[in-house]
Tab-separated table of C-alpha atoms and ligand atoms in Angstrom:
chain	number	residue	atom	x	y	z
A	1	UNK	CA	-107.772	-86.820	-121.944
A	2	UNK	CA	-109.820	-88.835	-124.118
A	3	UNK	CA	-113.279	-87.398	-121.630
A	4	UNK	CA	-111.564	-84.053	-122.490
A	5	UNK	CA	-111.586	-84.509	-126.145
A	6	UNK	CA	-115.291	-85.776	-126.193
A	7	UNK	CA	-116.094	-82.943	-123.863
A	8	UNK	CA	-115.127	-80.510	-126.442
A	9	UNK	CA	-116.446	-82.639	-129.307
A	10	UNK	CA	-119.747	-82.448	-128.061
A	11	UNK	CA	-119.770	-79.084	-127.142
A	12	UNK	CA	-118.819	-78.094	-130.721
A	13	UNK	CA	-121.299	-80.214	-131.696
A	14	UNK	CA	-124.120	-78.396	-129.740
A	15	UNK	CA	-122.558	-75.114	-130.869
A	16	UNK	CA	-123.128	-75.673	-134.412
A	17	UNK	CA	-126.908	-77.430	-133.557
A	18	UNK	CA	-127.297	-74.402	-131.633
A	19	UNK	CA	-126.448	-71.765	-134.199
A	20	UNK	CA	-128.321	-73.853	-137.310
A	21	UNK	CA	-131.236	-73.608	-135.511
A	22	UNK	CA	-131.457	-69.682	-134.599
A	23	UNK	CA	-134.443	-68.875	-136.274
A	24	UNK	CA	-132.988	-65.531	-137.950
A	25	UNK	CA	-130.087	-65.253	-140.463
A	26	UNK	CA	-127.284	-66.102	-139.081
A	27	UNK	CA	-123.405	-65.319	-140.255
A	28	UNK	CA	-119.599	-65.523	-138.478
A	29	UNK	CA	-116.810	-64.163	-140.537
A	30	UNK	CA	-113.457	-63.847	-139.261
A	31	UNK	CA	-111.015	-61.338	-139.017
A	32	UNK	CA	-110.343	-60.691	-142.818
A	33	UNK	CA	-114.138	-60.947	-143.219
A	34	UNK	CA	-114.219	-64.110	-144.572
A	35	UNK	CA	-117.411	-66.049	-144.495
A	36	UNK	CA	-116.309	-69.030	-141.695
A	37	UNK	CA	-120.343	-70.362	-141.245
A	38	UNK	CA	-123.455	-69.516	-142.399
A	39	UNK	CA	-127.287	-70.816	-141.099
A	40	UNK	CA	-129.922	-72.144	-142.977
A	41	UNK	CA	-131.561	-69.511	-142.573
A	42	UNK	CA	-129.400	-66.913	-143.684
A	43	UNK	CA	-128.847	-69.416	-147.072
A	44	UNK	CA	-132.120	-69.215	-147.671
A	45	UNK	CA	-132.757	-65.241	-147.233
A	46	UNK	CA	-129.271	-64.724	-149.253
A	47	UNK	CA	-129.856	-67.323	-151.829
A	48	UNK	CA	-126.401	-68.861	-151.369
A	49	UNK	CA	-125.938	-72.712	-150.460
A	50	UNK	CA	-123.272	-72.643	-147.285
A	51	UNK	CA	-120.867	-74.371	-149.964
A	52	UNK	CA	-121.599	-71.167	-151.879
A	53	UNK	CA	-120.820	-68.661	-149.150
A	54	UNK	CA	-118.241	-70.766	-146.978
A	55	UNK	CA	-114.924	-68.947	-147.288
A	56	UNK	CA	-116.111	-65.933	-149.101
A	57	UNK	CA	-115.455	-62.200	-148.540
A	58	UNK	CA	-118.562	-61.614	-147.249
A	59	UNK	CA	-118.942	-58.357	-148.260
A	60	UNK	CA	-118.180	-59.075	-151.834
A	61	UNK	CA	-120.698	-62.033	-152.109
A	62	UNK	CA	-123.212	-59.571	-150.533
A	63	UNK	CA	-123.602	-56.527	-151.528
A	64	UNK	CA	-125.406	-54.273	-149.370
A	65	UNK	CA	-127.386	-50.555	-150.006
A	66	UNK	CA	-128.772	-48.137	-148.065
A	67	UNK	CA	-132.446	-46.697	-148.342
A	68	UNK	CA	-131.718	-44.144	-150.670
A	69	UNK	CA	-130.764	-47.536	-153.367
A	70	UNK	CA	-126.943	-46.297	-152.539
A	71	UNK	CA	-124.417	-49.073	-152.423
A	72	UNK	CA	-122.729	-48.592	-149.273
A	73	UNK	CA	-118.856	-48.672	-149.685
A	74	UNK	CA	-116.540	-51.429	-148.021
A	75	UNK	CA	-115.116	-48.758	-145.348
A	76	UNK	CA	-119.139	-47.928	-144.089
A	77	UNK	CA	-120.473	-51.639	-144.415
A	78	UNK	CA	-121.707	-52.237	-140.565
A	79	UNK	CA	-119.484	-55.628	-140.548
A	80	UNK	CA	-116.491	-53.158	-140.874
A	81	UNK	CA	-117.047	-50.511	-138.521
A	82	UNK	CA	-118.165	-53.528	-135.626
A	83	UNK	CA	-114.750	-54.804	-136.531
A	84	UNK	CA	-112.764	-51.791	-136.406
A	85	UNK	CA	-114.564	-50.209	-133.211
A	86	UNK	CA	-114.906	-53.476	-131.476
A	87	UNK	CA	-118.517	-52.209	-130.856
A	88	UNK	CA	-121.873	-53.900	-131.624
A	89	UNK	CA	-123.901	-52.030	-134.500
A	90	UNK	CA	-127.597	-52.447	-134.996
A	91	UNK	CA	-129.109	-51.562	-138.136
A	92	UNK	CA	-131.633	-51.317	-141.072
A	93	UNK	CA	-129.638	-52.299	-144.820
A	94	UNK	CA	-130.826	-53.639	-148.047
A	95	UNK	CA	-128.790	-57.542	-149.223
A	96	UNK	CA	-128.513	-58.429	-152.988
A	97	UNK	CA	-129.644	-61.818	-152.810
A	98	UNK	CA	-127.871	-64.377	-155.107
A	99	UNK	CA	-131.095	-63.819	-157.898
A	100	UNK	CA	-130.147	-60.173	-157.488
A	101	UNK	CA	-133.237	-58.996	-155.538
A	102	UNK	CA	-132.457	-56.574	-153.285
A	103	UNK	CA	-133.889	-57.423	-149.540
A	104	UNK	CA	-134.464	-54.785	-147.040
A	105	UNK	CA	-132.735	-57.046	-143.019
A	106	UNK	CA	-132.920	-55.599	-139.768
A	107	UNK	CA	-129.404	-56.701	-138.153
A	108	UNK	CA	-127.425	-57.013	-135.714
A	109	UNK	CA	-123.619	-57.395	-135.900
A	110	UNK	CA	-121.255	-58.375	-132.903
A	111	UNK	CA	-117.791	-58.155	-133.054
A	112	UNK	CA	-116.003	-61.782	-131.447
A	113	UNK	CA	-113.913	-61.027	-129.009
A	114	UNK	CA	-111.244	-62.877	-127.900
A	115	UNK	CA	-108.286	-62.004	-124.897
A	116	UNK	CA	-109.749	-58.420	-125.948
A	117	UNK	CA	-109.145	-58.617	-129.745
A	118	UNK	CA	-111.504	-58.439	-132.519
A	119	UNK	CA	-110.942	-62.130	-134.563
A	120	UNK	CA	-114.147	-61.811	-136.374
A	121	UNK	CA	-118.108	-60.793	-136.330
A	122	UNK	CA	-121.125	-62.464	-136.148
A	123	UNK	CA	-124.033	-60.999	-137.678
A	124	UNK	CA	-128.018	-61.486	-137.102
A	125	UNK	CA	-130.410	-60.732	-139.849
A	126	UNK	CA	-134.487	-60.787	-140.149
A	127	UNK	CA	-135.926	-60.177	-143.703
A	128	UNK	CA	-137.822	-57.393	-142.703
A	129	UNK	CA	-139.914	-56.931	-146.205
A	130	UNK	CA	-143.372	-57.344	-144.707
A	131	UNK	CA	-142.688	-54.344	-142.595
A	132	UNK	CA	-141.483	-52.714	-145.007
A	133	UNK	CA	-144.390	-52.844	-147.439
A	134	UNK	CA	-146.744	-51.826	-144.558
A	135	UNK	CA	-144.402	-48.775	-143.882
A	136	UNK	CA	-144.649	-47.924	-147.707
A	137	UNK	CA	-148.368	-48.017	-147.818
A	138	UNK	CA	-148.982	-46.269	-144.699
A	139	UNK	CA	-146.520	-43.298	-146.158
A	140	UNK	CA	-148.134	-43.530	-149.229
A	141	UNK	CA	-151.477	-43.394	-147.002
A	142	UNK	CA	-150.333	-40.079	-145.570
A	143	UNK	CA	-149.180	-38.054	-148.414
A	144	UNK	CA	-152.112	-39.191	-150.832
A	145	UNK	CA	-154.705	-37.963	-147.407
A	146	UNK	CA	-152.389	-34.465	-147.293
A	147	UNK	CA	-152.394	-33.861	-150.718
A	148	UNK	CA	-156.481	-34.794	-150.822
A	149	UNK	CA	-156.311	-31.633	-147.828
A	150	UNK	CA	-154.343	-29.385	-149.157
A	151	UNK	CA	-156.862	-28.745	-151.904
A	152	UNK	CA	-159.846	-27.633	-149.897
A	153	UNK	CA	-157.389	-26.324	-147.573
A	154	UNK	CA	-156.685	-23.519	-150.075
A	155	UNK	CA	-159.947	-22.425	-150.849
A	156	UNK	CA	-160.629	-21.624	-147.552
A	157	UNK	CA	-157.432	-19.829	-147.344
A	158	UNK	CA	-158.309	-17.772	-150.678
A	159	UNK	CA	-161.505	-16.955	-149.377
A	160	UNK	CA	-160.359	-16.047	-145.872
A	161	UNK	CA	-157.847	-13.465	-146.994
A	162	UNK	CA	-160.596	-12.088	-149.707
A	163	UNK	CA	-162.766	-11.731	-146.145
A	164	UNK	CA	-160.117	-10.100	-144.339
A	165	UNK	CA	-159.168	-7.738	-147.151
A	166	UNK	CA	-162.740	-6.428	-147.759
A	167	UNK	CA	-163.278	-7.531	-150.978
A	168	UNK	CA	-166.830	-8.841	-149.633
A	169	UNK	CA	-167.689	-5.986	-147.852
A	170	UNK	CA	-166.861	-4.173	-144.185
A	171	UNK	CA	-166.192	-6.653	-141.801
A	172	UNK	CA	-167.361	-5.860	-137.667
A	173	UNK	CA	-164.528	-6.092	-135.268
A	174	UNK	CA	-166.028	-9.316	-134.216
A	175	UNK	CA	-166.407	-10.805	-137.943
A	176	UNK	CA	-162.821	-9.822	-137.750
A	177	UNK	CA	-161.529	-11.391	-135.020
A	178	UNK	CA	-163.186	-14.762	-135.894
A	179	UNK	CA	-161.693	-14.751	-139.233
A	180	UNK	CA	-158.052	-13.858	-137.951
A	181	UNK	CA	-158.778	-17.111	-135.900
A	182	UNK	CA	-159.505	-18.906	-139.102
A	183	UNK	CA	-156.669	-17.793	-141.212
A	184	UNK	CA	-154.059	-18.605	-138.193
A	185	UNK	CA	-155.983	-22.321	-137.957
A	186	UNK	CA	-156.019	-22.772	-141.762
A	187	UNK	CA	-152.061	-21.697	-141.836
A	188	UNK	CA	-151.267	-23.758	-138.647
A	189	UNK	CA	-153.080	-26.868	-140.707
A	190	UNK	CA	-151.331	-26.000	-143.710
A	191	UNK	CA	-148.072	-26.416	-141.782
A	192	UNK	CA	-148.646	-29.438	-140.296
A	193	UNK	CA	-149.769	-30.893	-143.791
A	194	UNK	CA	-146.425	-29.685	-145.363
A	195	UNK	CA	-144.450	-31.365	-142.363
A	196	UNK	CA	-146.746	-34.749	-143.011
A	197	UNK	CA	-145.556	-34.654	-146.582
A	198	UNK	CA	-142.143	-33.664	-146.337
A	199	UNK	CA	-141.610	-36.652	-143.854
A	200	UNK	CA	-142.997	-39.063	-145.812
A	201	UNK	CA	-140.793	-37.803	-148.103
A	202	UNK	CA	-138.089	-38.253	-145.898
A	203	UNK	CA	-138.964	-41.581	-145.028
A	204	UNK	CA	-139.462	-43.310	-148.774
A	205	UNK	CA	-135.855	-41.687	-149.783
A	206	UNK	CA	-138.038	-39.222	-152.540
A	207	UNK	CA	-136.998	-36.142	-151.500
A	208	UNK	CA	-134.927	-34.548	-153.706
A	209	UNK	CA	-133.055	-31.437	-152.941
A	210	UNK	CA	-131.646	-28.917	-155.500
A	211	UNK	CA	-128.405	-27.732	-154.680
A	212	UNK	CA	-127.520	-23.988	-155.985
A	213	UNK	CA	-125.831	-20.764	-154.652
A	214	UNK	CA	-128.285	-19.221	-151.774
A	215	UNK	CA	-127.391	-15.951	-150.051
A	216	UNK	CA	-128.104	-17.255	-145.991
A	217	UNK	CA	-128.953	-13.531	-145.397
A	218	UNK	CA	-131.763	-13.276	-147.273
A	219	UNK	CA	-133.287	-16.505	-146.707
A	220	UNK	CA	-132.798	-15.651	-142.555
A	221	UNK	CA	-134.644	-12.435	-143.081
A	222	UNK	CA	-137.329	-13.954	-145.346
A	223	UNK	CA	-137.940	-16.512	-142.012
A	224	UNK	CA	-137.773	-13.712	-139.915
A	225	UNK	CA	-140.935	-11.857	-141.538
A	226	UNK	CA	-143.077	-14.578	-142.182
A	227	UNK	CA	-142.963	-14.909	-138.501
A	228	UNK	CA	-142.983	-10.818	-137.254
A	229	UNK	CA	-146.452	-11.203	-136.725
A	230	UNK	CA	-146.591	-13.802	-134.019
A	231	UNK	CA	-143.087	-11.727	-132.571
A	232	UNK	CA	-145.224	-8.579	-132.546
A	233	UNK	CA	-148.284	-10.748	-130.523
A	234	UNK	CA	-145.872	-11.883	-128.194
A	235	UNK	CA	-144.067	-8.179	-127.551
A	236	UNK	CA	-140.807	-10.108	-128.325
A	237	UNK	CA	-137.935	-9.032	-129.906
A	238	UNK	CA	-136.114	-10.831	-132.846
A	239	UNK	CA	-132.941	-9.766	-134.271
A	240	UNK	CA	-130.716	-11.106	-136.870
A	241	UNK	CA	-126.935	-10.701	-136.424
A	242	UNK	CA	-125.768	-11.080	-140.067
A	243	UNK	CA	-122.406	-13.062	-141.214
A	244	UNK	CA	-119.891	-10.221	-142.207
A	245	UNK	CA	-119.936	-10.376	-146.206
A	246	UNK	CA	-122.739	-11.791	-148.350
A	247	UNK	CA	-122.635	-15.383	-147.712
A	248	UNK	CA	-123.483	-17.390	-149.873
A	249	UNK	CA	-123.183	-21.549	-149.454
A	250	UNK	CA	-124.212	-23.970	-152.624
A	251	UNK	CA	-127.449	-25.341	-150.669
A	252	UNK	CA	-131.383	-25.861	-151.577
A	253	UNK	CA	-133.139	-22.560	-150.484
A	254	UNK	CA	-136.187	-24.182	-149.771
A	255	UNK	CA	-135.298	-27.208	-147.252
A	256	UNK	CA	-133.041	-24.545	-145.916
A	257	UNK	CA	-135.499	-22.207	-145.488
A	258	UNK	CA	-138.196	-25.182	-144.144
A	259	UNK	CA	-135.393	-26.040	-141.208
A	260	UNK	CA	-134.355	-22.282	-140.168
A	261	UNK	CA	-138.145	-21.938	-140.215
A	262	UNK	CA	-138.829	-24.232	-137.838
A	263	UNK	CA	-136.120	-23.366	-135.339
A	264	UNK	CA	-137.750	-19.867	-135.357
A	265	UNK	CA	-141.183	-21.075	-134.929
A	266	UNK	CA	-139.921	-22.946	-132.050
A	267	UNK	CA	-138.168	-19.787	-130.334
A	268	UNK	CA	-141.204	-17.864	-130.659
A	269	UNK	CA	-143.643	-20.988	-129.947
A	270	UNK	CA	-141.613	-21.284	-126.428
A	271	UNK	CA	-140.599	-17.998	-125.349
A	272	UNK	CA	-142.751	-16.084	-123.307
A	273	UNK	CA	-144.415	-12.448	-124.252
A	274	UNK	CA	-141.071	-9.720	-123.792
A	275	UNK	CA	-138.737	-12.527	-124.774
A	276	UNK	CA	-135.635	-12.201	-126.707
A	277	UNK	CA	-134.445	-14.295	-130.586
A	278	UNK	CA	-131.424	-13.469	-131.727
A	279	UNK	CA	-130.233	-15.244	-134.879
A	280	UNK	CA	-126.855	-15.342	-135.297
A	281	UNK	CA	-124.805	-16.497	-138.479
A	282	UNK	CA	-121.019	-17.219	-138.429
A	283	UNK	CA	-118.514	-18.908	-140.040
A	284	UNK	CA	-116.380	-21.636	-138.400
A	285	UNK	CA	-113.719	-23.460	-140.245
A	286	UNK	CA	-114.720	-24.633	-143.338
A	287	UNK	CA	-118.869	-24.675	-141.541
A	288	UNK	CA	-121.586	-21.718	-141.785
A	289	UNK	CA	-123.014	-22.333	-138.858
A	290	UNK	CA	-126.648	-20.822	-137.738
A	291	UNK	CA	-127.808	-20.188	-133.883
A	292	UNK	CA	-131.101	-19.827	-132.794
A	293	UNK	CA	-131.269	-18.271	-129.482
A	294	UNK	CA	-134.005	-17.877	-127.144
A	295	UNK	CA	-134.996	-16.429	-123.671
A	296	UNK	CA	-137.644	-18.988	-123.207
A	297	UNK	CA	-138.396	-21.825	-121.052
A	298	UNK	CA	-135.792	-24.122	-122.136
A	299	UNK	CA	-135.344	-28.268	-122.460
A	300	UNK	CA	-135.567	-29.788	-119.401
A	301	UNK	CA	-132.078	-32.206	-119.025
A	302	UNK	CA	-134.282	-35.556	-118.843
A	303	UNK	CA	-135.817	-34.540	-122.174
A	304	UNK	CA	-132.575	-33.675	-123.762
A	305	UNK	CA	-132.086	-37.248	-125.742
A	306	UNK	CA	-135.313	-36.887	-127.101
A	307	UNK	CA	-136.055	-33.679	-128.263
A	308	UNK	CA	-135.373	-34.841	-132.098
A	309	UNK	CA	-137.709	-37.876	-132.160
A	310	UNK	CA	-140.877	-37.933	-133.730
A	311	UNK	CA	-143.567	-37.237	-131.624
A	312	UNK	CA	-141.936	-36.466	-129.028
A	313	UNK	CA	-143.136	-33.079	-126.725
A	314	UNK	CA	-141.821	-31.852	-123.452
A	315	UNK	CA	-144.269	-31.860	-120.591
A	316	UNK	CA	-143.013	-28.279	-119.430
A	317	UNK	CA	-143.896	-27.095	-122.958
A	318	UNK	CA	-147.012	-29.319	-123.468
A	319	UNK	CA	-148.398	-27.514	-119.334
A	320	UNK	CA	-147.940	-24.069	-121.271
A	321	UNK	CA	-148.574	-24.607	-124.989
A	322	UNK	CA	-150.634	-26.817	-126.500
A	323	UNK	CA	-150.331	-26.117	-129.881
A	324	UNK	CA	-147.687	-28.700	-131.557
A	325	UNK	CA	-147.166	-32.362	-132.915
A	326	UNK	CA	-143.626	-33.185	-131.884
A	327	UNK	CA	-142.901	-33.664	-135.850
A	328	UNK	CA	-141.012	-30.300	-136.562
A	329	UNK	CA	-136.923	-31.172	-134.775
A	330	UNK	CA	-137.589	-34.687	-136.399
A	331	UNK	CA	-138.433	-33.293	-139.733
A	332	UNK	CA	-135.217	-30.744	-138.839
A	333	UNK	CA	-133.190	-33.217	-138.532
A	334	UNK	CA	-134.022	-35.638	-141.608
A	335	UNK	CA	-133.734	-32.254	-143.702
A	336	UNK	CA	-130.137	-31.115	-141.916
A	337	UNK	CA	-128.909	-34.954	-142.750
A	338	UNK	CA	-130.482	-34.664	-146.715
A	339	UNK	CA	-128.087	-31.267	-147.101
A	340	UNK	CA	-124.934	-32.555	-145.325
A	341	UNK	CA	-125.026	-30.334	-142.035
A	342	UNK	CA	-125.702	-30.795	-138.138
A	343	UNK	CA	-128.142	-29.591	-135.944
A	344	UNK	CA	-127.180	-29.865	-132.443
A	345	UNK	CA	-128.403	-27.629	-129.034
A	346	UNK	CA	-127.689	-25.987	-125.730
A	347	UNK	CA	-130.005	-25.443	-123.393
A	348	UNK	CA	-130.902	-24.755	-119.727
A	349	UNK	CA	-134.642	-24.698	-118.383
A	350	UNK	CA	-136.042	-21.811	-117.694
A	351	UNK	CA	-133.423	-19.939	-119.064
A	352	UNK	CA	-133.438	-20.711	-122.801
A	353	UNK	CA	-132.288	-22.939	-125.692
A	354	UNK	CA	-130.132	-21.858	-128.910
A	355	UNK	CA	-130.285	-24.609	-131.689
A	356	UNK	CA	-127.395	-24.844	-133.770
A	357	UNK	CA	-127.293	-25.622	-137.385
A	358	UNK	CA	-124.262	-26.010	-139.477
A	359	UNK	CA	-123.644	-26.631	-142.850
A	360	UNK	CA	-120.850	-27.658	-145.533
A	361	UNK	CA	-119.444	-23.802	-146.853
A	362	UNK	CA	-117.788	-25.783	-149.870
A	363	UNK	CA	-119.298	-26.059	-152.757
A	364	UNK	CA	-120.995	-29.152	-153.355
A	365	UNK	CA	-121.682	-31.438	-155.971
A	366	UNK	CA	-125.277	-30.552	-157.304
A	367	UNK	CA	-126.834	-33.840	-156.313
A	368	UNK	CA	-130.600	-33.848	-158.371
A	369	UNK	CA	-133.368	-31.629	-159.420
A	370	UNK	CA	-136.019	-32.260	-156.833
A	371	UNK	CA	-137.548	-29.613	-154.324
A	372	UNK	CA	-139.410	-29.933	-150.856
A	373	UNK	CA	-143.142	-27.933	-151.601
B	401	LIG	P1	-143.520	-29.279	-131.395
B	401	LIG	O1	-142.955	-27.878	-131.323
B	401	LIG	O2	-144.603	-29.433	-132.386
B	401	LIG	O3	-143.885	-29.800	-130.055
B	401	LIG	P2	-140.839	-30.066	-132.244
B	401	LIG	O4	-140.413	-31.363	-132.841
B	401	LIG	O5	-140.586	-28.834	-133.022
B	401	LIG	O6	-142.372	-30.266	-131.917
B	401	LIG	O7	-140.133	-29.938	-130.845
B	401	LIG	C1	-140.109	-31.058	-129.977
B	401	LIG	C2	-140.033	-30.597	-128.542
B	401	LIG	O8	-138.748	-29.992	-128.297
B	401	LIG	C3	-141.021	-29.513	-128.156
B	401	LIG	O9	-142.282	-30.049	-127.867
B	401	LIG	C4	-140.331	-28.912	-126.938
B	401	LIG	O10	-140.521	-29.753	-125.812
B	401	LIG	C5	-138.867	-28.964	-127.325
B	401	LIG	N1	-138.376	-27.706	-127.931
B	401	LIG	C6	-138.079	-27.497	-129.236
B	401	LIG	N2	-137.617	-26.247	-129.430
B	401	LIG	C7	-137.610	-25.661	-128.221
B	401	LIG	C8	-137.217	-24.357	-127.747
B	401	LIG	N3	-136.751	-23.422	-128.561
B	401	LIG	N4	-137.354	-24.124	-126.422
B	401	LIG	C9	-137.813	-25.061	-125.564
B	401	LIG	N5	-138.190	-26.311	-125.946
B	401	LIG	C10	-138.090	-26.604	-127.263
């Protein structure tokens, strides 16, 4: 008995060695969230001495934010949902530290089980500043380089269409073909600079979106010409199968248009010459939802996970079309998530792909005055 006893001493003892000396923040609470140990470690990221933190409501003696500076409510803190789901939740937050700096932690947080039932968490957190500095100033790289482009970019775009337009003089059919080469360069550049910029955007939490009635309609059929041309190359056919009245949905017209944009690109981009879009716009439940349809080649199942992750490009569209930077569905979905909606898909290769996007049809509180350019 007594062997027993020092058994289980010494293991305890080992336990706690062991968990003082994980080299990351370390945290257990138990099942009312109650702070029940705390690492050196973790003291010295949150600022509190284990005396301090020891019996605390954890959440309450840390408060934690999301990226956008947002303090994130009891019910969504990632301690509470592992709890409640019994399932283990990795994320990026922002701690108030005791001097009230806010820290951006990469963490980890386990529920403990025991017999099957949730009787507390333990958490595991890296101060993940350093990273986070070099992820500011390699956004603020990229949208200081874009913005240095974009001004160059449109003088060759003034004095391209001034070409094309004759205002220079007669053009030969050969001047003329070289320069519609230009102008569809210089606009597929000017794209990918606007994408650059509105995913840095993204990514630093500046983008701002401006929230006022848009008629869906109009903004569809505004997409829909900017991109005839291309439709017209192709011999394709794109049609637009309005909602029944005027819809409109309390939204910003110009992220809006930016996403539905890029869906269409993408359903002209991958559908071969003949090929059918259909746009479709419905209401369902208290959701407008948009569908993209296409007759083209489709999303292969092993690519289906990744279709909405930056960089990333099929290899059966990549074989066929080379044109593309894998940015657009990522920059789709950051812009979806910024307005409150979904974007989802269907798809079968070789067949085709609709791309679904729904949003809130109640109004919304107007959230700011920025815009997406
Ligand atoms: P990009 O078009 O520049 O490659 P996107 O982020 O817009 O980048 O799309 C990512 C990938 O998703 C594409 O490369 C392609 O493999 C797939 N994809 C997107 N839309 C479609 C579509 N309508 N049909 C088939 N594949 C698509």
């Amino acid at each position: 008995m007594a062997n027993k006893k020092q058994d289980y001493e010494g293991d305890k003892a080992l336990a706690e060695v062991l968990f003082d000396s994980i080299g990351d923040g370390a945290v257990t609470t138990d099942e009312f969230g109650n702070v029940t140990r705390i690492n050196p470690t973790a003291q010295s990221i949150l600022g509190y001495s284990e005396k301090e933190a020891l019996g605390k409501w954890f959440p309450k003696l840390c408060t934690a934010f999301d990226e956008s500076g947002e303090t994130i409510p009891l019910i969504d803190r990632p301690v509470t949902r592992a709890f409640v789901t019994g399932n283990i939740i990795s994320e990026k937050i922002h701690y108030k530290t005791k001097a009230g700096n806010l820290i951006p932690v990469s963490m980890t947080i386990s529920p403990i089980m025991v017999n099957g039932q949730p009787v507390g968490c333990i958490e595991i957190f890296r101060d993940i500043s350093r990273e986070y500095e070099i992820d500011k100033m390699k956004s603020d790289f990229i949208s200081l380089a874009s913005h240095q482009l974009r001004t160059p970019l449109s003088a060759i775009k003034t004095y391209s269409h001034m070409l094309a337009d004759g205002f220079m003089g007669p053009l030969s059919p050969r001047q003329n073909k070289s320069l519609k080469t230009i102008i569809a360069a210089t606009n597929r550049m000017n794209e990918t600079i606007g994408t650059l910029l509105n995913i840095t955007r993204i990514e630093s939490g500046s983008i701002i979106v401006t929230k006022k009635p848009v008629a869906i309609n109009q903004i569809i059929e505004e997409v829909i010409s900017e991109h005839q041309l291309s439709v017209t190359e192709k011999k394709q056919s794109i049609k637009l199968n309005k909602s029944k009245d005027d819809l409109k949905i309390i939204s910003d017209s110009v992220v809006l248009k930016e996403i539905i944009g890029n869906l269409v690109s993408n359903a002209v981009k991958y559908t071969p010459s003949n090929g059918k879009i259909t746009i479709d716009v419905s209401t369902r439940d208290k959701t407008l939802v948009v569908a993209v349809r296409d007759t083209g080649m489709g999303i292969p199942e092993a690519y289906k996970d990744n279709i909405f992750t930056k960089f990333f490009r099929g290899e059966n569209v990549i074989r066929q079309e080379t044109s593309g930077t894998g940015l657009g569905l990522y920059l789709v979905k950051g812009l979806v998530n910024e307005l409150g909606g979904n974007v989802w898909f269907e798809s079968t290769e070789g067949k085709g792909s609709t791309f679904y996007l729904s949003l809130p049809l109640l109004p919304q509180a107007i959230r700011t005055n920025k815009s997406v350019s």
